[in-house]
Amino acid sequence: MATALLLIDVQRDMLLTPSVAASLRALLSRARNAGAPVVHVRSDDQQLLFGSWRGEAVVDRTDENAFLGSALTEALPPGTRLVVAGVWSEHAVSATVTAALGRGYRVVLASGAHEGFKPEAARQTEDELAAAGAVIADADAVPFS
């Protein structure tokens, strides 16, 4: 089963804590080095924080659930396991992970590589999404093979 990295709203206009920004950068680097598919989801046609490489999909979302009204489904290879990271945990990340689970995707939420408006939001979102069926794994330990 292929593993794809799904980055949600990792944009230049987002104010990320340094530790989350570093985790996101490292996660993206590992995915790219492994040749894993990378899909960037953004809102409002914003610039991506780390840019996109040739062959990486960039999907514009119009809803917190990035599957609604976008080309996200078409951007994901069939049978893909999704590693999800980004902002904001309690909004677009949560809504998109919940929708992915409902569509039958296996989802890993990269702990330490997503951020909420408030510090406790990331942990609360992890608890809620784990109860819904997502796997929560430390961003440094997520395999891309």
PDB file of C-alpha atoms in Angstrom:
ATOM      1  CA  MET A   1       0.000   0.000   0.000  1.00  0.00           C
ATOM      2  CA  ALA A   2       1.385   3.367  -1.021  1.00  0.00           C
ATOM      3  CA  THR A   3       1.774   6.055   1.611  1.00  0.00           C
ATOM      4  CA  ALA A   4       1.108   9.681   0.707  1.00  0.00           C
ATOM      5  CA  LEU A   5       1.796  12.813   2.714  1.00  0.00           C
ATOM      6  CA  LEU A   6      -1.185  15.164   2.913  1.00  0.00           C
ATOM      7  CA  LEU A   7      -0.191  18.635   4.123  1.00  0.00           C
ATOM      8  CA  ILE A   8      -3.113  20.858   5.050  1.00  0.00           C
ATOM      9  CA  ASP A   9      -2.782  24.658   4.955  1.00  0.00           C
ATOM     10  CA  VAL A  10       0.994  24.704   5.426  1.00  0.00           C
ATOM     11  CA  GLN A  11       1.083  28.219   4.020  1.00  0.00           C
ATOM     12  CA  ARG A  12       3.254  31.275   4.375  1.00  0.00           C
ATOM     13  CA  ASP A  13       0.470  33.224   6.073  1.00  0.00           C
ATOM     14  CA  MET A  14       0.160  30.734   8.963  1.00  0.00           C
ATOM     15  CA  LEU A  15       2.013  31.517  12.174  1.00  0.00           C
ATOM     16  CA  LEU A  16       3.478  28.192  13.233  1.00  0.00           C
ATOM     17  CA  THR A  17       5.464  27.503  16.372  1.00  0.00           C
ATOM     18  CA  PRO A  18       9.108  26.747  15.524  1.00  0.00           C
ATOM     19  CA  SER A  19       8.848  23.126  16.691  1.00  0.00           C
ATOM     20  CA  VAL A  20       5.813  22.387  14.502  1.00  0.00           C
ATOM     21  CA  ALA A  21       7.410  24.133  11.508  1.00  0.00           C
ATOM     22  CA  ALA A  22      10.565  22.031  11.989  1.00  0.00           C
ATOM     23  CA  SER A  23       8.528  18.812  12.267  1.00  0.00           C
ATOM     24  CA  LEU A  24       6.600  19.686   9.112  1.00  0.00           C
ATOM     25  CA  ARG A  25       9.803  20.435   7.213  1.00  0.00           C
ATOM     26  CA  ALA A  26      11.405  17.153   8.345  1.00  0.00           C
ATOM     27  CA  LEU A  27       8.281  15.122   7.536  1.00  0.00           C
ATOM     28  CA  LEU A  28       8.068  16.636   4.055  1.00  0.00           C
ATOM     29  CA  SER A  29      11.772  16.017   3.459  1.00  0.00           C
ATOM     30  CA  ARG A  30      11.454  12.348   4.463  1.00  0.00           C
ATOM     31  CA  ALA A  31       8.418  11.858   2.213  1.00  0.00           C
ATOM     32  CA  ARG A  32      10.183  13.464  -0.734  1.00  0.00           C
ATOM     33  CA  ASN A  33      13.372  11.460  -0.171  1.00  0.00           C
ATOM     34  CA  ALA A  34      11.325   8.243  -0.073  1.00  0.00           C
ATOM     35  CA  GLY A  35       9.556   9.144  -3.318  1.00  0.00           C
ATOM     36  CA  ALA A  36       6.160   9.169  -1.589  1.00  0.00           C
ATOM     37  CA  PRO A  37       3.324  11.101  -3.203  1.00  0.00           C
ATOM     38  CA  VAL A  38       2.911  14.547  -1.621  1.00  0.00           C
ATOM     39  CA  VAL A  39      -0.369  16.455  -1.775  1.00  0.00           C
ATOM     40  CA  HIS A  40      -0.543  20.057  -0.583  1.00  0.00           C
ATOM     41  CA  VAL A  41      -3.968  21.381   0.381  1.00  0.00           C
ATOM     42  CA  ARG A  42      -4.277  25.137   0.674  1.00  0.00           C
ATOM     43  CA  SER A  43      -6.974  27.703   1.247  1.00  0.00           C
ATOM     44  CA  ASP A  44      -7.503  30.970  -0.564  1.00  0.00           C
ATOM     45  CA  ASP A  45      -4.849  30.249  -3.232  1.00  0.00           C
ATOM     46  CA  GLN A  46      -2.107  31.028  -0.685  1.00  0.00           C
ATOM     47  CA  GLN A  47       1.639  30.437  -1.132  1.00  0.00           C
ATOM     48  CA  LEU A  48       2.895  27.178   0.319  1.00  0.00           C
ATOM     49  CA  LEU A  49       5.388  27.540   3.161  1.00  0.00           C
ATOM     50  CA  PHE A  50       7.820  24.991   1.712  1.00  0.00           C
ATOM     51  CA  GLY A  51       6.800  25.226  -1.940  1.00  0.00           C
ATOM     52  CA  SER A  52       5.942  22.241  -4.095  1.00  0.00           C
ATOM     53  CA  TRP A  53       8.164  20.067  -6.228  1.00  0.00           C
ATOM     54  CA  ARG A  54       7.345  18.948  -9.740  1.00  0.00           C
ATOM     55  CA  GLY A  55       4.865  16.096  -9.578  1.00  0.00           C
ATOM     56  CA  GLU A  56       3.403  17.129  -6.225  1.00  0.00           C
ATOM     57  CA  ALA A  57      -0.305  17.923  -6.306  1.00  0.00           C
ATOM     58  CA  VAL A  58      -1.572  21.273  -5.032  1.00  0.00           C
ATOM     59  CA  VAL A  59      -5.278  21.237  -4.198  1.00  0.00           C
ATOM     60  CA  ASP A  60      -7.282  24.342  -3.355  1.00  0.00           C
ATOM     61  CA  ARG A  61      -9.931  23.746  -0.726  1.00  0.00           C
ATOM     62  CA  THR A  62     -13.163  25.658  -0.204  1.00  0.00           C
ATOM     63  CA  ASP A  63     -14.348  23.826   2.910  1.00  0.00           C
ATOM     64  CA  GLU A  64     -12.730  22.678   6.164  1.00  0.00           C
ATOM     65  CA  ASN A  65     -13.211  19.166   4.781  1.00  0.00           C
ATOM     66  CA  ALA A  66     -10.674  19.310   1.955  1.00  0.00           C
ATOM     67  CA  PHE A  67     -12.500  16.551   0.050  1.00  0.00           C
ATOM     68  CA  LEU A  68     -15.567  18.739  -0.533  1.00  0.00           C
ATOM     69  CA  GLY A  69     -15.569  20.843  -3.668  1.00  0.00           C
ATOM     70  CA  SER A  70     -11.950  20.062  -4.546  1.00  0.00           C
ATOM     71  CA  ALA A  71      -9.849  17.664  -6.596  1.00  0.00           C
ATOM     72  CA  LEU A  72      -8.365  15.960  -3.522  1.00  0.00           C
ATOM     73  CA  THR A  73      -9.790  12.513  -4.252  1.00  0.00           C
ATOM     74  CA  GLU A  74      -8.344  12.610  -7.772  1.00  0.00           C
ATOM     75  CA  ALA A  75      -4.948  13.708  -6.435  1.00  0.00           C
ATOM     76  CA  LEU A  76      -4.601  10.659  -4.181  1.00  0.00           C
ATOM     77  CA  PRO A  77      -3.408   7.372  -5.668  1.00  0.00           C
ATOM     78  CA  PRO A  78      -5.973   4.547  -5.178  1.00  0.00           C
ATOM     79  CA  GLY A  79      -5.528   2.517  -1.999  1.00  0.00           C
ATOM     80  CA  THR A  80      -3.296   5.128  -0.424  1.00  0.00           C
ATOM     81  CA  ARG A  81      -2.508   5.306   3.270  1.00  0.00           C
ATOM     82  CA  LEU A  82      -2.524   8.983   4.255  1.00  0.00           C
ATOM     83  CA  VAL A  83      -0.083  10.660   6.609  1.00  0.00           C
ATOM     84  CA  VAL A  84      -1.733  13.944   7.562  1.00  0.00           C
ATOM     85  CA  ALA A  85      -0.141  17.065   9.026  1.00  0.00           C
ATOM     86  CA  GLY A  86      -0.801  20.794   9.002  1.00  0.00           C
ATOM     87  CA  VAL A  87      -3.016  23.468  10.507  1.00  0.00           C
ATOM     88  CA  TRP A  88      -5.423  24.052  12.165  1.00  0.00           C
ATOM     89  CA  SER A  89      -5.832  20.803  14.108  1.00  0.00           C
ATOM     90  CA  GLU A  90      -9.359  21.410  15.334  1.00  0.00           C
ATOM     91  CA  HIS A  91     -10.625  22.707  11.992  1.00  0.00           C
ATOM     92  CA  ALA A  92      -9.328  21.651   8.555  1.00  0.00           C
ATOM     93  CA  VAL A  93      -7.088  18.847   9.853  1.00  0.00           C
ATOM     94  CA  SER A  94      -9.871  17.261  11.915  1.00  0.00           C
ATOM     95  CA  ALA A  95     -12.540  17.672   9.232  1.00  0.00           C
ATOM     96  CA  THR A  96     -10.318  16.245   6.491  1.00  0.00           C
ATOM     97  CA  VAL A  97      -9.110  13.281   8.569  1.00  0.00           C
ATOM     98  CA  THR A  98     -12.698  12.484   9.573  1.00  0.00           C
ATOM     99  CA  ALA A  99     -13.776  12.616   5.921  1.00  0.00           C
ATOM    100  CA  ALA A 100     -10.824  10.449   4.842  1.00  0.00           C
ATOM    101  CA  LEU A 101     -11.726   7.807   7.427  1.00  0.00           C
ATOM    102  CA  GLY A 102     -15.323   7.893   6.197  1.00  0.00           C
ATOM    103  CA  ARG A 103     -14.070   7.271   2.655  1.00  0.00           C
ATOM    104  CA  GLY A 104     -12.127   4.198   3.771  1.00  0.00           C
ATOM    105  CA  TYR A 105      -8.608   5.627   3.826  1.00  0.00           C
ATOM    106  CA  ARG A 106      -6.153   4.420   6.446  1.00  0.00           C
ATOM    107  CA  VAL A 107      -5.008   7.616   8.160  1.00  0.00           C
ATOM    108  CA  VAL A 108      -1.977   8.404  10.288  1.00  0.00           C
ATOM    109  CA  LEU A 109      -2.012  11.787  12.014  1.00  0.00           C
ATOM    110  CA  ALA A 110       1.568  12.971  12.487  1.00  0.00           C
ATOM    111  CA  SER A 111       1.828  14.067  16.112  1.00  0.00           C
ATOM    112  CA  GLY A 112       4.031  17.116  16.499  1.00  0.00           C
ATOM    113  CA  ALA A 113       3.416  18.148  12.886  1.00  0.00           C
ATOM    114  CA  HIS A 114      -0.022  19.703  13.289  1.00  0.00           C
ATOM    115  CA  GLU A 115      -1.054  22.709  15.287  1.00  0.00           C
ATOM    116  CA  GLY A 116      -4.214  24.214  16.739  1.00  0.00           C
ATOM    117  CA  PHE A 117      -5.223  27.748  17.616  1.00  0.00           C
ATOM    118  CA  LYS A 118      -4.597  26.895  21.273  1.00  0.00           C
ATOM    119  CA  PRO A 119      -1.831  24.610  22.574  1.00  0.00           C
ATOM    120  CA  GLU A 120      -4.268  22.020  23.924  1.00  0.00           C
ATOM    121  CA  ALA A 121      -6.176  21.781  20.626  1.00  0.00           C
ATOM    122  CA  ALA A 122      -3.630  19.483  18.970  1.00  0.00           C
ATOM    123  CA  ARG A 123      -3.766  16.911  21.789  1.00  0.00           C
ATOM    124  CA  GLN A 124      -7.566  17.080  21.995  1.00  0.00           C
ATOM    125  CA  THR A 125      -7.833  16.594  18.233  1.00  0.00           C
ATOM    126  CA  GLU A 126      -5.506  13.583  18.421  1.00  0.00           C
ATOM    127  CA  ASP A 127      -7.713  12.007  21.102  1.00  0.00           C
ATOM    128  CA  GLU A 128     -10.873  12.587  19.057  1.00  0.00           C
ATOM    129  CA  LEU A 129      -9.388  11.304  15.805  1.00  0.00           C
ATOM    130  CA  ALA A 130      -7.854   8.241  17.483  1.00  0.00           C
ATOM    131  CA  ALA A 131     -11.324   7.384  18.796  1.00  0.00           C
ATOM    132  CA  ALA A 132     -12.635   7.748  15.222  1.00  0.00           C
ATOM    133  CA  GLY A 133     -10.043   5.295  13.863  1.00  0.00           C
ATOM    134  CA  ALA A 134      -6.975   7.334  12.939  1.00  0.00           C
ATOM    135  CA  VAL A 135      -3.542   6.157  14.029  1.00  0.00           C
ATOM    136  CA  ILE A 136      -1.594   8.792  15.944  1.00  0.00           C
ATOM    137  CA  ALA A 137       2.166   8.483  15.424  1.00  0.00           C
ATOM    138  CA  ASP A 138       5.097  10.701  16.245  1.00  0.00           C
ATOM    139  CA  ALA A 139       6.020  12.640  13.123  1.00  0.00           C
ATOM    140  CA  ASP A 140       9.638  11.466  13.415  1.00  0.00           C
ATOM    141  CA  ALA A 141       8.581   7.799  13.369  1.00  0.00           C
ATOM    142  CA  VAL A 142       6.153   7.775  10.432  1.00  0.00           C
ATOM    143  CA  PRO A 143       7.479   5.482   7.672  1.00  0.00           C
ATOM    144  CA  PHE A 144       7.120   6.319   3.982  1.00  0.00           C
ATOM    145  CA  SER A 145       7.560   2.911   2.379  1.00  0.00           C
TER     146      SER A 145
END
